[in-house]
Short mmCIF file of C-alpha atoms in Angstrom, two decimals:
data_model
loop_
_atom_site.label_atom_id
_atom_site.label_comp_id
_atom_site.label_asym_id
_atom_site.label_seq_id
_atom_site.Cartn_x
_atom_site.Cartn_y
_atom_site.Cartn_z
CA MET A 2 -26.30 15.65 15.20
CA ALA A 3 -24.50 18.54 14.76
CA GLU A 4 -25.23 20.31 11.87
CA GLY A 5 -22.39 20.88 9.25
CA SER A 6 -20.96 17.37 10.12
CA GLY A 7 -21.50 16.04 7.38
CA ILE A 8 -22.15 12.78 8.37
CA SER A 9 -26.12 12.70 7.83
CA LEU A 10 -25.94 13.70 4.17
CA THR A 11 -22.84 10.92 3.70
CA GLU A 12 -25.51 8.15 5.45
CA THR A 13 -27.96 9.54 2.55
CA ALA A 14 -25.24 8.72 0.13
CA LEU A 15 -24.27 5.08 1.51
CA GLU A 16 -28.21 4.55 1.50
CA HIS A 17 -28.96 5.34 -1.64
CA HIS A 18 -25.58 4.31 -3.51
CA ASP A 19 -27.23 2.03 -6.20
CA VAL A 20 -29.18 4.97 -7.04
CA LEU A 21 -26.11 7.06 -7.27
CA SER A 22 -24.28 4.93 -9.16
CA LEU A 23 -26.76 4.48 -11.86
CA LEU A 24 -27.52 7.75 -12.42
CA GLU A 25 -23.68 8.40 -12.75
CA ALA A 26 -23.17 5.70 -15.08
CA ALA A 27 -26.62 5.65 -17.72
CA GLY A 28 -28.32 9.09 -16.61
CA PRO A 29 -30.41 11.19 -16.98
CA LEU A 30 -32.89 8.06 -16.59
CA PRO A 31 -36.23 8.01 -16.05
CA SER A 32 -38.03 6.90 -12.48
CA ARG A 33 -39.73 3.99 -14.80
CA ALA A 34 -35.93 2.81 -16.10
CA LEU A 35 -34.40 3.57 -12.07
CA GLU A 36 -37.49 0.76 -11.22
CA ASP A 37 -36.63 -1.25 -13.91
CA ASP A 38 -33.12 -1.43 -13.36
CA LEU A 39 -32.97 -1.48 -9.27
CA ASP A 40 -35.63 -4.14 -9.31
CA CYS A 41 -37.89 -1.80 -7.15
CA SER A 42 -41.48 -0.63 -7.61
CA LEU A 43 -42.05 2.78 -9.09
CA ALA A 44 -43.45 4.12 -5.96
CA THR A 45 -40.16 2.74 -3.91
CA ALA A 46 -37.90 4.49 -6.76
CA ASN A 47 -39.71 7.66 -6.70
CA ARG A 48 -39.32 8.11 -2.79
CA TYR A 49 -35.93 7.39 -3.31
CA LEU A 50 -35.33 10.16 -5.79
CA GLY A 51 -37.37 12.56 -3.39
CA THR A 52 -34.95 11.49 -0.80
CA LEU A 53 -32.40 12.67 -3.41
CA ARG A 54 -33.58 15.26 -4.80
CA GLU A 55 -34.20 17.19 -1.13
CA ARG A 56 -30.60 16.23 0.30
CA GLY A 57 -29.33 18.32 -2.88
CA LEU A 58 -28.22 15.00 -4.79
CA VAL A 59 -30.13 14.28 -7.70
CA GLU A 60 -31.69 16.96 -10.09
CA LYS A 61 -35.26 16.63 -12.47
CA ASP A 62 -35.05 17.78 -15.75
CA GLY A 63 -38.55 16.92 -17.43
CA THR A 64 -38.92 13.38 -16.76
CA ALA A 65 -35.23 12.16 -16.11
CA TYR A 66 -33.41 12.49 -13.24
CA ALA A 67 -29.53 13.20 -12.91
CA LEU A 68 -26.63 13.53 -10.42
CA THR A 69 -25.98 17.45 -9.72
CA ALA A 70 -22.78 18.71 -9.03
CA LEU A 71 -23.24 17.94 -5.19
CA GLY A 72 -24.25 14.36 -6.30
CA GLU A 73 -21.53 13.90 -8.29
CA ALA A 74 -18.82 15.31 -5.60
CA VAL A 75 -20.64 13.23 -2.79
CA LEU A 76 -20.61 10.05 -4.39
CA ARG A 77 -16.59 10.16 -5.52
CA THR A 78 -16.16 10.81 -1.98
CA VAL A 79 -18.03 8.40 -0.27
CA GLU A 80 -16.38 5.54 -2.74
CA THR A 81 -12.76 6.85 -2.11
CA ALA A 82 -13.54 6.51 1.56
CA ALA A 83 -15.12 2.93 1.03
CA ARG A 84 -12.15 1.64 -0.90
CA GLN A 85 -9.66 3.07 1.64
CA VAL A 86 -11.96 0.96 4.51
CA ALA A 87 -11.61 -2.12 1.97
CA VAL A 88 -7.83 -1.56 2.00
CA LEU A 89 -7.84 -0.84 6.54
CA GLU A 90 -10.19 -3.79 6.70
CA THR A 91 -7.67 -5.84 5.24
CA ILE A 92 -4.66 -4.80 7.25
CA ALA A 93 -6.76 -4.71 9.86
CA ASP A 94 -4.84 -7.27 11.59
CA SER A 95 -1.52 -6.86 10.93
CA PRO A 96 0.82 -4.39 12.38
CA PHE A 97 1.12 -2.17 9.69
CA LEU A 98 -0.92 0.79 11.16
CA SER A 99 1.22 1.22 14.18
CA ASN A 100 3.98 0.70 12.41
CA VAL A 101 3.56 3.31 9.70
CA ALA A 102 2.38 5.61 12.24
CA ASP A 103 6.26 5.57 14.05
CA ALA A 104 7.57 6.53 11.09
CA PRO A 105 9.53 10.11 11.36
CA LYS A 106 7.07 11.68 8.60
CA PRO A 107 3.22 11.31 9.05
CA PHE A 108 1.44 9.00 6.49
CA ASP A 109 -1.90 9.65 5.31
CA VAL A 110 -4.29 6.07 4.86
CA ARG A 111 -5.62 8.08 2.31
CA TRP A 112 -3.14 7.31 -0.06
CA LEU A 113 -4.29 3.67 0.17
CA ALA A 114 -7.22 4.04 -1.70
CA ASP A 115 -6.40 2.41 -4.56
CA ALA A 116 -3.81 0.33 -2.88
CA THR A 117 -3.86 -2.99 -3.99
CA VAL A 118 -3.42 -5.90 -0.90
CA ILE A 119 -2.76 -9.26 -1.56
CA ARG A 120 -2.64 -11.87 1.83
CA SER A 121 -1.00 -15.22 2.08
CA THR A 122 -3.09 -17.84 3.07
CA ALA A 123 -2.49 -21.47 3.96
CA THR A 124 -3.23 -22.74 -0.10
CA ASP A 125 -1.25 -19.68 -1.28
CA PRO A 126 1.23 -18.61 0.66
CA TYR A 127 3.67 -17.34 -1.92
CA ARG A 128 1.38 -15.15 -3.98
CA LEU A 129 2.47 -11.77 -2.58
CA TYR A 130 6.08 -13.02 -3.12
CA ASP A 131 5.78 -13.98 -6.48
CA ARG A 132 3.56 -10.43 -7.23
CA TYR A 133 6.67 -8.86 -5.38
CA VAL A 134 9.28 -10.15 -7.38
CA GLU A 135 6.94 -9.11 -10.59
CA VAL A 136 7.38 -6.02 -9.79
CA PHE A 137 10.93 -6.00 -9.05
CA GLU A 138 11.98 -7.62 -12.24
CA ASP A 139 9.81 -4.43 -14.08
CA ALA A 140 11.37 -2.25 -12.26
CA SER A 141 14.68 0.20 -13.08
CA ARG A 142 15.19 1.67 -9.58
CA LEU A 143 14.62 0.27 -5.59
CA ARG A 144 14.80 2.47 -2.26
CA ALA A 145 14.16 -0.21 0.34
CA LEU A 146 13.71 -0.25 4.07
CA ARG A 147 14.21 -3.46 5.74
CA ASN A 148 13.66 -4.25 9.61
CA GLU A 149 12.63 -7.93 9.89
CA GLY A 150 11.42 -10.67 7.37
CA VAL A 151 12.38 -13.76 6.26
CA ILE A 152 12.95 -14.52 2.79
CA PRO A 153 12.11 -17.87 1.30
CA PRO A 154 13.96 -20.48 -0.73
CA GLY A 155 13.90 -19.42 -4.26
CA VAL A 156 13.13 -15.69 -3.91
CA LEU A 157 16.85 -14.41 -2.83
CA GLU A 158 17.90 -16.50 -5.77
CA ALA A 159 15.72 -15.01 -7.96
CA MET A 160 16.02 -11.29 -7.25
CA THR A 161 20.22 -11.74 -7.09
CA PRO A 162 21.75 -11.59 -10.38
CA LYS A 163 19.89 -8.06 -11.03
CA LEU A 164 20.43 -7.15 -7.24
CA LEU A 165 24.07 -7.42 -7.72
CA ASP A 166 24.05 -5.40 -11.87
CA PRO A 167 25.61 -2.54 -11.40
CA ALA A 168 22.94 -0.92 -14.16
CA PHE A 169 20.37 -1.54 -11.81
CA ASP A 170 19.91 1.46 -9.76
CA ALA A 171 19.26 0.00 -6.22
CA GLU A 172 19.81 1.00 -2.61
CA GLY A 173 18.80 -0.60 0.84
CA ILE A 174 18.91 0.21 4.16
CA TRP A 175 18.43 -2.23 7.07
CA SER A 176 18.45 -2.24 10.58
CA ARG A 177 21.59 -3.95 12.46
CA ALA A 178 19.13 -6.87 13.86
CA SER A 179 17.75 -7.55 10.52
CA ALA A 180 21.21 -7.04 8.57
CA GLU A 181 22.68 -9.60 11.16
CA ARG A 182 19.86 -12.31 10.87
CA PHE A 183 19.91 -12.09 7.14
CA MET A 184 23.67 -12.41 7.15
CA GLN A 185 24.01 -15.70 9.35
CA VAL A 186 21.56 -16.88 7.10
CA HIS A 187 22.67 -15.55 3.40
CA PRO A 188 26.45 -15.13 4.25
CA THR A 189 27.43 -15.66 0.89
CA ILE A 190 25.72 -12.54 -0.64
CA HIS A 191 26.62 -10.25 2.26
CA GLU A 192 29.99 -11.00 1.77
CA LEU A 193 29.79 -9.84 -1.93
CA ARG A 194 27.90 -6.73 -0.58
CA ARG A 195 30.57 -6.36 2.60
CA GLU A 196 33.28 -6.16 -0.47
CA ASN A 197 31.63 -3.65 -2.54
CA PRO A 198 30.11 -0.89 -0.94
CA GLU A 199 29.19 0.42 -3.90
CA LEU A 200 26.07 -1.79 -4.09
CA GLY A 201 24.37 0.38 -2.05
CA VAL A 202 23.29 -1.42 1.10
CA TYR A 203 23.61 0.50 4.38
CA ILE A 204 23.03 -0.03 8.08
CA SER A 205 20.89 2.33 9.94
CA GLY A 206 21.90 3.81 13.54
CA ASP A 207 18.45 4.57 14.08
CA PRO A 208 15.68 1.87 14.76
CA ILE A 209 13.61 1.07 11.52
CA PRO A 210 9.80 0.81 12.41
CA ILE A 211 8.42 0.28 8.96
CA ASP A 212 9.67 -2.10 5.71
CA PHE A 213 9.21 -0.95 2.08
CA SER A 214 10.14 -1.20 -1.22
CA LEU A 215 10.12 2.26 -2.85
CA PHE A 216 9.94 1.21 -6.92
CA ASP A 217 10.48 3.79 -10.02
CA THR A 218 6.27 2.42 -10.63
CA CYS A 219 4.90 1.58 -7.05
CA LEU A 220 5.59 1.48 -3.49
CA VAL A 221 5.08 -1.74 -2.10
CA PHE A 222 4.94 -2.32 1.99
CA LEU A 223 5.18 -5.87 3.56
CA SER A 224 4.13 -6.37 7.11
CA TYR A 225 4.95 -9.31 9.00
CA ASP A 226 3.86 -12.26 11.21
CA GLN A 227 5.51 -11.66 14.68
CA ARG A 228 6.27 -15.03 15.12
CA THR A 229 7.20 -16.89 12.35
CA GLY A 230 9.00 -13.35 10.46
CA HIS A 231 7.27 -14.20 7.30
CA PRO A 232 5.28 -11.79 5.15
CA THR A 233 1.59 -11.73 5.93
CA ARG A 234 0.30 -8.80 4.10
CA TYR A 235 1.39 -7.06 0.77
CA VAL A 236 -0.18 -3.31 0.01
CA GLU A 237 0.98 -1.80 -2.89
CA THR A 238 0.48 1.63 -4.39
CA ASP A 239 1.06 4.35 -6.93
CA ASP A 240 -0.07 6.96 -5.32
CA GLU A 241 2.22 10.18 -5.87
CA SER A 242 1.88 11.23 -2.38
CA ALA A 243 2.44 8.05 -0.80
CA MET A 244 5.49 7.52 -3.08
CA GLY A 245 6.51 10.88 -2.38
CA TRP A 246 6.61 10.39 1.49
CA ALA A 247 8.53 6.92 1.18
CA ALA A 248 11.45 9.04 -0.91
CA ASP A 249 11.33 11.34 2.00
CA VAL A 250 11.35 8.76 5.14
CA PHE A 251 14.45 6.69 2.88
CA ALA A 252 16.34 9.93 2.95
CA HIS A 253 16.26 10.26 6.36
CA TYR A 254 17.59 7.00 7.45
CA ARG A 255 19.84 7.13 4.98
CA GLU A 256 21.66 10.56 6.32
CA ARG A 257 21.82 8.41 9.29
CA SER A 258 23.51 5.11 7.99
CA LYS A 259 26.93 3.62 7.52
CA THR A 260 27.80 0.91 4.76
CA VAL A 261 28.12 -2.91 5.73
CA PRO A 262 31.94 -2.66 6.23
CA ASP A 263 31.63 0.01 8.90
CA VAL A 264 29.69 -1.18 10.67
CA PHE A 265 30.28 -5.22 10.59
CA GLU A 266 33.96 -5.05 10.22
CA GLU A 267 34.49 -7.53 13.13
CA PHE A 268 31.42 -9.71 12.24
CA GLU A 269 31.99 -13.00 11.81
CA TYR A 270 29.89 -15.27 9.69
#
């Protein structure tokens, strides 16, 4: 193991995460308290503390032990990384990571450390739709990229009045293929939008690799099943860097988009 790699210290922090967390929450503590709270022998508690003192993560003041500044920083770093990995594990079998890698601006997965992830299941296939509509109803602004997807009955009807309300600040950019599919399924909605370009619907001249909704309160990614077109993952984050990334990506495609009438003037429903 290369000196200074941080791997060894990370391994120590992970191995003794329960001790570090306890000291962060309730420290300083004597080793006897650790013995009781960790349900281990006093000898084991002292051995753990000895290891952590050697690595500079814990210090002793009299009979009590507490985290050092390094210990606090390492614990925060490890826990942040663990949250990131938990999100990545949840979306590992979806195309999200490959799709976001094709966006015109690099995406840092560290922005997802505190993200909310919802998976569709056979017993609750619409839970992610329910959460999306809830966020939508609370929002006053929306910037959306759409490259694929199927909208189930009821969801579009629930969103349409607000989408057509001039007071709601909304713009959406679709790939041409996804817009054509949507028009065929929902011709009435797109007829309204074609006749009213001020409603803020645009068609991208470039392929759109990622599907997201940037609200004023959060950023939502949807990841779809490639066979059925239905969303299987919902990722929501209020990380400022992630939201700034989405605003820049939206602006990139907005500059390369045209209104629905300009693109589909001859399109027959």
